[in-house]
Coordinates of C-alpha atoms and ligand atoms in Angstrom, one line a residue:
M1 CA -167.7 -158.0 -27.2
R2 CA -165.6 -157.9 -30.4
I3 CA -166.5 -154.2 -30.9
V4 CA -165.4 -153.4 -27.3
K5 CA -162.1 -155.2 -27.9
L6 CA -161.6 -153.3 -31.1
L7 CA -162.3 -149.9 -29.5
L8 CA -160.0 -150.8 -26.6
A9 CA -157.3 -151.7 -29.1
M10 CA -157.8 -148.5 -31.0
A11 CA -157.7 -146.4 -27.8
L12 CA -154.4 -148.1 -26.8
A13 CA -152.9 -147.6 -30.2
V14 CA -153.9 -143.9 -30.2
S15 CA -152.3 -143.4 -26.8
A16 CA -149.2 -145.1 -28.1
G17 CA -149.2 -142.8 -31.0
S18 CA -149.2 -145.4 -33.7
V19 CA -152.4 -145.3 -35.5
F20 CA -153.4 -141.8 -36.4
A21 CA -150.9 -139.2 -37.7
Q22 CA -150.5 -136.5 -35.1
T23 CA -149.4 -132.9 -35.4
V24 CA -146.8 -131.5 -33.2
K25 CA -147.3 -127.7 -32.9
I26 CA -144.3 -125.5 -32.4
G27 CA -144.9 -121.8 -31.3
F28 CA -141.9 -120.1 -33.0
I29 CA -141.1 -116.6 -31.8
T30 CA -138.3 -114.6 -33.3
S31 CA -137.4 -111.1 -34.6
Y32 CA -138.5 -110.2 -38.1
S33 CA -138.5 -106.5 -37.5
G34 CA -136.9 -103.9 -35.1
L35 CA -133.3 -104.0 -34.1
N36 CA -131.4 -106.5 -36.3
G37 CA -134.7 -107.8 -37.6
N38 CA -132.8 -109.5 -40.4
L39 CA -131.8 -112.2 -38.0
G40 CA -135.2 -113.8 -37.5
P41 CA -135.4 -115.2 -41.1
Y42 CA -132.1 -117.0 -40.6
M43 CA -133.6 -118.8 -37.6
E44 CA -136.8 -119.7 -39.5
R45 CA -135.1 -120.7 -42.7
A46 CA -132.8 -123.1 -40.7
V47 CA -135.8 -124.8 -38.9
R48 CA -137.8 -125.1 -42.1
L49 CA -135.0 -126.5 -44.1
Y50 CA -134.1 -129.1 -41.4
L51 CA -137.8 -130.2 -41.2
K52 CA -138.1 -130.4 -45.0
L53 CA -134.9 -132.6 -45.2
H54 CA -136.0 -134.9 -42.3
E55 CA -139.8 -135.0 -42.3
K56 CA -139.8 -138.5 -43.8
E57 CA -138.1 -139.8 -40.6
L58 CA -141.1 -138.7 -38.5
G59 CA -143.4 -141.8 -39.2
G60 CA -146.3 -139.7 -40.3
V61 CA -146.2 -137.2 -37.5
K62 CA -146.6 -133.7 -38.8
V63 CA -144.9 -130.6 -37.6
E64 CA -146.7 -127.3 -37.7
L65 CA -144.6 -124.2 -37.2
I66 CA -146.6 -121.2 -36.0
T67 CA -144.4 -118.2 -36.5
R68 CA -144.6 -114.8 -34.6
D69 CA -142.6 -111.6 -34.7
D70 CA -141.5 -110.3 -31.3
T71 CA -140.3 -107.1 -33.0
G72 CA -136.8 -107.1 -31.5
P73 CA -135.8 -106.8 -27.8
N74 CA -139.3 -106.5 -26.5
P75 CA -140.1 -108.7 -23.5
D76 CA -143.8 -107.6 -23.1
K77 CA -144.5 -108.5 -26.7
A78 CA -142.7 -111.8 -26.4
K79 CA -144.6 -112.7 -23.3
Q80 CA -147.9 -111.9 -24.9
L81 CA -147.1 -113.9 -28.0
A82 CA -146.0 -116.9 -25.9
Q83 CA -149.2 -116.7 -23.8
E84 CA -151.4 -116.7 -26.9
L85 CA -149.5 -119.6 -28.5
V86 CA -149.9 -121.6 -25.3
V87 CA -153.5 -120.8 -24.4
R88 CA -155.1 -120.3 -27.8
D89 CA -153.0 -122.3 -30.2
K90 CA -152.2 -125.0 -27.7
V91 CA -148.7 -125.5 -28.9
N92 CA -146.6 -128.5 -27.7
L93 CA -143.4 -126.7 -27.8
L94 CA -142.1 -123.1 -27.8
A95 CA -138.9 -122.2 -29.8
G96 CA -136.8 -119.4 -31.2
V97 CA -135.9 -116.0 -29.6
I98 CA -133.0 -113.9 -30.7
F99 CA -132.9 -111.6 -27.6
T100 CA -132.3 -112.3 -23.9
P101 CA -135.0 -110.1 -22.4
N102 CA -137.6 -111.9 -24.5
A103 CA -136.3 -115.4 -23.4
M104 CA -136.5 -114.2 -19.7
A105 CA -140.1 -113.0 -20.2
I106 CA -141.2 -116.3 -21.6
A107 CA -139.6 -118.4 -18.9
P108 CA -142.5 -118.2 -16.4
I109 CA -145.0 -119.2 -19.1
A110 CA -143.0 -122.3 -20.0
T111 CA -142.9 -123.3 -16.3
E112 CA -146.6 -122.6 -15.5
A113 CA -147.9 -124.2 -18.7
K114 CA -145.2 -127.0 -18.7
V115 CA -144.4 -126.3 -22.3
P116 CA -140.8 -127.1 -23.3
F117 CA -139.0 -124.0 -24.7
V118 CA -136.0 -124.6 -27.1
I119 CA -133.9 -121.4 -27.1
M120 CA -132.2 -121.1 -30.4
N121 CA -130.2 -117.9 -29.9
A122 CA -130.5 -115.7 -26.7
G123 CA -127.1 -116.2 -24.9
T124 CA -127.1 -114.7 -21.4
A125 CA -125.9 -117.4 -19.0
V126 CA -128.6 -117.1 -16.4
I127 CA -131.6 -117.7 -18.8
T128 CA -131.7 -121.4 -18.5
T129 CA -131.8 -121.2 -14.7
R130 CA -135.2 -119.4 -15.0
S131 CA -137.3 -122.5 -16.0
P132 CA -136.8 -126.3 -15.8
Y133 CA -138.7 -126.4 -19.2
M134 CA -135.9 -124.5 -21.1
V135 CA -133.1 -126.1 -23.2
R136 CA -130.6 -124.0 -25.2
T137 CA -129.1 -125.1 -28.5
S138 CA -127.2 -121.9 -29.2
F139 CA -124.4 -120.7 -26.9
T140 CA -123.7 -118.5 -23.9
L141 CA -121.5 -115.4 -24.1
W142 CA -119.3 -116.9 -21.4
Q143 CA -118.5 -119.9 -23.7
S144 CA -116.8 -117.5 -26.2
S145 CA -115.7 -114.6 -24.1
Y146 CA -114.0 -116.4 -21.2
P147 CA -111.6 -118.4 -23.4
L148 CA -111.1 -115.2 -25.5
G149 CA -109.9 -113.3 -22.4
Q150 CA -107.6 -116.2 -21.5
W151 CA -106.1 -116.3 -25.0
A152 CA -105.8 -112.5 -25.3
A153 CA -103.8 -112.3 -22.0
K154 CA -101.1 -114.4 -23.6
K155 CA -100.7 -111.8 -26.5
Y156 CA -101.6 -108.4 -25.1
K157 CA -101.1 -106.4 -22.0
T158 CA -104.0 -104.0 -21.9
A159 CA -107.6 -104.2 -23.0
Y160 CA -110.7 -102.0 -23.2
S161 CA -114.2 -103.5 -23.0
L162 CA -117.1 -102.0 -25.0
V163 CA -120.4 -103.9 -24.7
S164 CA -124.1 -103.3 -25.4
D165 CA -125.9 -102.5 -22.1
F166 CA -128.0 -105.6 -21.6
G167 CA -127.6 -109.3 -20.4
P168 CA -125.3 -110.7 -23.1
G169 CA -123.1 -107.6 -23.0
H170 CA -122.7 -107.7 -19.3
D171 CA -121.8 -111.4 -19.5
C172 CA -119.2 -110.7 -22.3
E173 CA -117.6 -107.9 -20.2
E174 CA -117.5 -110.0 -17.0
A175 CA -116.3 -113.2 -18.8
F176 CA -113.6 -111.5 -20.9
S177 CA -112.3 -109.4 -18.0
K178 CA -112.1 -112.5 -15.8
G179 CA -110.2 -114.5 -18.4
F180 CA -107.9 -111.6 -19.2
E181 CA -107.1 -110.5 -15.7
E182 CA -106.5 -114.1 -14.5
G183 CA -103.9 -114.4 -17.3
G184 CA -102.2 -111.2 -16.1
G185 CA -103.7 -108.6 -18.4
K186 CA -105.0 -105.2 -17.3
I187 CA -108.5 -103.8 -18.2
V188 CA -107.9 -100.0 -18.8
G189 CA -111.5 -99.1 -19.5
K190 CA -115.0 -100.4 -19.6
V191 CA -118.1 -98.9 -21.2
R192 CA -121.6 -100.2 -21.6
V193 CA -123.4 -98.5 -24.6
P194 CA -127.1 -98.3 -25.2
L195 CA -128.6 -101.2 -27.1
Q196 CA -130.3 -99.0 -29.7
N197 CA -128.5 -96.3 -31.7
P198 CA -125.5 -95.5 -29.5
D199 CA -123.3 -92.6 -30.5
W200 CA -120.6 -94.9 -31.9
A201 CA -118.1 -92.1 -32.9
A202 CA -118.0 -90.7 -29.3
Y203 CA -117.4 -94.1 -27.8
M204 CA -114.8 -95.0 -30.3
Q205 CA -112.9 -91.7 -29.6
R206 CA -112.9 -92.5 -25.9
V207 CA -111.3 -95.9 -26.6
K208 CA -108.8 -94.4 -28.9
D209 CA -107.7 -91.9 -26.3
A210 CA -107.2 -94.7 -23.8
K211 CA -104.7 -96.4 -26.1
P212 CA -105.3 -100.1 -25.2
D213 CA -103.6 -102.9 -27.0
V214 CA -106.9 -104.5 -27.8
L215 CA -110.6 -103.5 -27.8
N216 CA -113.0 -106.3 -26.9
V217 CA -116.6 -105.6 -28.2
F218 CA -119.9 -107.3 -27.8
I219 CA -123.0 -106.0 -29.7
P220 CA -125.9 -108.1 -30.9
A221 CA -124.9 -109.5 -34.3
G222 CA -126.5 -108.4 -37.6
K223 CA -126.4 -104.8 -38.8
T224 CA -125.0 -103.5 -35.5
A225 CA -121.8 -105.4 -36.1
T226 CA -121.2 -103.6 -39.4
A227 CA -121.8 -100.2 -37.6
V228 CA -119.1 -101.1 -35.1
M229 CA -116.6 -102.0 -37.9
K230 CA -117.3 -98.8 -39.8
N231 CA -116.8 -96.5 -36.8
F232 CA -113.8 -98.4 -35.6
S233 CA -112.2 -97.7 -39.0
D234 CA -113.6 -94.2 -39.5
L235 CA -112.2 -93.0 -36.1
G236 CA -108.8 -94.5 -37.0
L237 CA -108.5 -97.1 -34.2
D238 CA -107.0 -99.6 -36.6
K239 CA -104.4 -97.1 -37.7
A240 CA -103.6 -96.2 -34.1
G241 CA -102.6 -99.9 -33.7
I242 CA -105.5 -101.0 -31.6
K243 CA -106.6 -104.6 -32.3
L244 CA -110.3 -105.3 -32.5
I245 CA -111.4 -108.7 -30.9
G246 CA -114.6 -110.1 -29.5
P247 CA -117.0 -113.0 -29.6
G248 CA -118.1 -114.0 -33.1
D249 CA -121.1 -111.8 -32.9
I250 CA -118.9 -108.9 -34.2
T251 CA -117.9 -110.8 -37.4
T252 CA -121.3 -112.5 -38.0
D253 CA -120.9 -114.4 -41.4
E254 CA -123.7 -112.8 -43.3
E255 CA -122.5 -109.3 -42.6
L256 CA -118.8 -109.8 -43.7
P257 CA -119.5 -108.7 -47.3
N258 CA -121.0 -105.4 -46.0
M259 CA -118.1 -104.8 -43.6
G260 CA -115.4 -104.9 -46.3
D261 CA -111.6 -104.8 -45.7
V262 CA -111.8 -103.2 -42.2
A263 CA -112.9 -106.7 -40.9
L264 CA -109.6 -108.3 -42.2
G265 CA -107.5 -109.5 -39.3
V266 CA -110.2 -109.2 -36.7
L267 CA -109.8 -112.0 -34.2
T268 CA -112.8 -113.7 -32.5
V269 CA -113.8 -116.7 -30.6
H270 CA -117.0 -118.5 -31.5
H271 CA -118.6 -121.9 -32.0
Y272 CA -119.6 -121.4 -35.7
S273 CA -118.1 -120.2 -38.9
A274 CA -119.8 -120.6 -42.3
G275 CA -116.3 -121.0 -43.7
A276 CA -115.5 -124.1 -41.5
T277 CA -114.2 -127.0 -43.6
R278 CA -115.7 -129.8 -41.5
P279 CA -117.7 -132.2 -43.8
A280 CA -120.9 -131.6 -41.7
N281 CA -120.6 -127.9 -42.2
K282 CA -119.8 -128.2 -46.0
A283 CA -123.0 -130.3 -46.3
F284 CA -125.0 -127.7 -44.3
V285 CA -123.8 -124.7 -46.3
A286 CA -124.4 -126.6 -49.6
A287 CA -127.9 -127.5 -48.5
W288 CA -128.6 -123.8 -47.6
K289 CA -127.3 -122.5 -50.9
K290 CA -129.3 -125.1 -52.8
E291 CA -132.5 -124.1 -51.0
Y292 CA -132.0 -120.3 -50.7
G293 CA -129.6 -119.3 -53.5
Q294 CA -125.9 -119.5 -54.2
N295 CA -125.2 -116.0 -52.7
E296 CA -126.9 -116.9 -49.4
T297 CA -124.8 -117.8 -46.4
P298 CA -126.0 -119.3 -43.1
N299 CA -124.7 -117.8 -39.8
F300 CA -124.5 -118.7 -36.1
V301 CA -128.2 -117.9 -35.6
A302 CA -129.0 -120.4 -38.4
V303 CA -126.9 -123.0 -36.7
G304 CA -128.5 -122.6 -33.3
A305 CA -131.9 -123.2 -35.0
W306 CA -130.7 -126.0 -37.3
D307 CA -129.4 -127.9 -34.3
G308 CA -132.6 -127.0 -32.3
A309 CA -134.7 -128.5 -35.1
A310 CA -132.5 -131.6 -35.0
L311 CA -133.1 -131.9 -31.2
I312 CA -136.9 -131.5 -31.8
V313 CA -137.0 -134.0 -34.7
D314 CA -135.1 -136.6 -32.6
A315 CA -137.5 -136.1 -29.7
I316 CA -140.5 -136.6 -31.9
K317 CA -139.0 -139.8 -33.3
A318 CA -138.1 -141.1 -29.8
L319 CA -141.5 -140.2 -28.3
K320 CA -143.5 -141.2 -31.5
G321 CA -145.1 -137.8 -31.5
N322 CA -146.5 -138.0 -27.9
M323 CA -144.8 -134.9 -26.6
D324 CA -145.4 -135.3 -22.9
P325 CA -143.6 -132.2 -21.5
D326 CA -141.6 -134.1 -18.8
K327 CA -140.6 -136.9 -21.1
T328 CA -139.7 -134.4 -23.8
M329 CA -137.4 -132.5 -21.3
E330 CA -135.9 -135.8 -20.2
F331 CA -135.1 -136.6 -23.8
F332 CA -133.6 -133.1 -24.5
K333 CA -131.3 -133.4 -21.4
H334 CA -129.5 -136.4 -22.8
W335 CA -129.4 -135.4 -26.5
K336 CA -126.2 -135.3 -28.4
S337 CA -125.2 -134.9 -32.0
A338 CA -121.9 -135.8 -33.8
N339 CA -123.2 -134.1 -37.0
S340 CA -123.6 -130.5 -36.1
P341 CA -122.1 -128.0 -38.5
R342 CA -120.1 -126.7 -35.6
G343 CA -118.6 -130.0 -34.5
P344 CA -119.8 -132.5 -31.9
I345 CA -122.4 -131.1 -29.4
S346 CA -124.5 -132.3 -26.5
I347 CA -126.9 -131.0 -23.9
D348 CA -125.5 -130.8 -20.4
P349 CA -128.2 -132.7 -18.4
E350 CA -127.5 -130.6 -15.3
T351 CA -127.9 -127.1 -16.9
R352 CA -129.8 -127.9 -20.1
D353 CA -127.2 -125.8 -21.9
I354 CA -125.2 -126.8 -24.9
I355 CA -121.7 -128.2 -24.6
Q356 CA -119.8 -127.4 -27.8
P357 CA -116.4 -126.6 -29.3
E358 CA -115.0 -123.0 -29.3
Y359 CA -112.7 -121.9 -32.0
L360 CA -110.2 -119.0 -32.4
R361 CA -110.9 -117.4 -35.8
E362 CA -109.5 -114.7 -38.0
V363 CA -111.2 -112.8 -40.8
K364 CA -109.3 -113.5 -44.0
R365 CA -109.9 -113.2 -47.7
V366 CA -110.5 -116.7 -49.2
G367 CA -111.3 -117.0 -52.9
G368 CA -112.3 -113.4 -53.0
Q369 CA -114.7 -113.6 -50.0
L370 CA -114.2 -112.5 -46.4
V371 CA -114.3 -115.6 -44.2
N372 CA -114.0 -116.4 -40.4
V373 CA -111.1 -118.8 -40.8
E374 CA -110.8 -121.2 -37.8
L375 CA -107.2 -121.1 -36.6
E376 CA -107.3 -123.2 -33.5
T377 CA -109.8 -125.1 -31.3
L378 CA -109.6 -123.5 -27.8
G379 CA -111.8 -126.1 -26.2
A380 CA -113.5 -129.2 -27.8
A381 CA -116.4 -129.6 -25.3
V382 CA -116.9 -126.2 -23.5
K383 CA -119.6 -126.1 -20.8
D384 CA -121.1 -122.7 -19.9
P385 CA -118.2 -121.4 -17.7
W386 CA -120.5 -119.1 -15.7
K387 CA -122.5 -122.2 -14.3
E388 CA -119.2 -124.0 -13.6
F389 CA -118.0 -121.1 -11.5
Q390 CA -121.4 -120.8 -9.8
K391 CA -121.0 -124.4 -8.7
K392 CA -117.7 -123.7 -7.0
K393 CA -119.1 -120.8 -5.0
Ligands
LIG401 C1 -129.1 -112.0 -26.8 O1 -129.9 -111.1 -26.6 O2 -128.9 -112.9 -25.9 C2 -128.2 -111.9 -28.0 C3 -128.6 -111.2 -29.1 C4 -127.7 -111.1 -30.2 C5 -126.5 -111.8 -30.2 C6 -126.1 -112.5 -29.1 C7 -127.0 -112.6 -28.0 O3 -125.6 -111.7 -31.2

C-alpha cells in the first residue's frame, strides 16, 4: 500500500513537473548561409546569451537549442527542417527564421503538429494569420513603413518606392504609399527589384531620372543594405538632392561601419537602434560586448531573438517546464515586458503580433561611430497597422 501511494505521489509530481528536471527542446531555424547569411548568428547569439544569463531562473528545467541552417530565403528547405525537428527530434517549440517565405512554409507544420512557433524576424504582416500556433517577437514592415509614410508627407511632396520583390518589400511599398498619399504626398514611381543580385546601378539611374524628393527603400537587412548605400552614392542620387529614407532595415546597426559617410543623414523609422540610450538597451549592449567582444554590436535581428528568448523563458517558468502547446500559446498571448532594449513591448492577444514603440532615427556620427540616433517616438505602442485596417474592412 505504501509503495502504491509513493508511486502515485511520484506520478503526480512528475506530471506537475516538480520532481525530475526536464528538458525543453527548441528547434531553431535561421540563415547561416546564402543571402545575408551573416544575420543568423545574430539571432543565435542573442538566444544563447539570454538563456545563459537566465538559466538559473528555470528551476532545473534545461533548454536544448537544436540549430539548423535554412540557407537563406528557401521555403522548401525550411519546411523540411521543421518537419524533421518536429517528427524526429520531437521539439517542444520552433523558433527563429529571418525570411518570410520560410516562415510561411513552416506555418502548416506548426498547426498540424501543434508546435508553438516563435518568429524572431520575418516581418510580412500576413504571416501570423497562417497558424494559430505562431507568435511574433520581431516586427511587421507595416509598423515601420506606415508611420514613415505619414511622417514623410509632412516634409516632402514626391516619393519613389524601391523594394525587394517579396512579401516584406510588398508590405513596405503598400504601407509607405498609403501613409504618404493619405498625408497628401505623391508617389512618382514604384519598382520591385529581384531579391537576389539586382542590377542596382540601373535601378538607381531610373530613380535619379524621376527626380523625387525622397526615395523610400526596403531590402532585407545585412549586406544588401550596404550595396544599396554604395549604389545610391555612386550614381550621385545624394548629390542630386534626393533624400534616402526607409524602414530601419536599410541602416541596420552592424553594417553602419561598412557603409561609411554615405549613410550620414539617412532617416529611418524602426523599433530598435543599438545606439538607443534607454537603460535596458545600454545593459543589453554591454552584455553583448562583454560576451562577444568590444567591437561587436547587436542589431534588430538580435533584439527580436533576445525578446523571443525572454518570452520562452517566462513561459517555461510559468508552466514549470510542461510545455502543453495550448497552454504555452495562451501564455504567449498575454506576455509583456517592460525591459526590452527597444522599450515596453507586449503581445497582442488577438493577432499574436508584437505591440511596440516606433522611432524616427537619423544616422549621425557619435564619438567617431555611425549611429542610428533616435530623434522622436512616432508611436509608443504600435500594433500591426495592416491587421488594424483589415478589421475595419
Ligand atoms: C523577411 O523576409 O520578412 C525579412 C527579411 C529581412 C528583413 C526584414 C524582413 O530585414
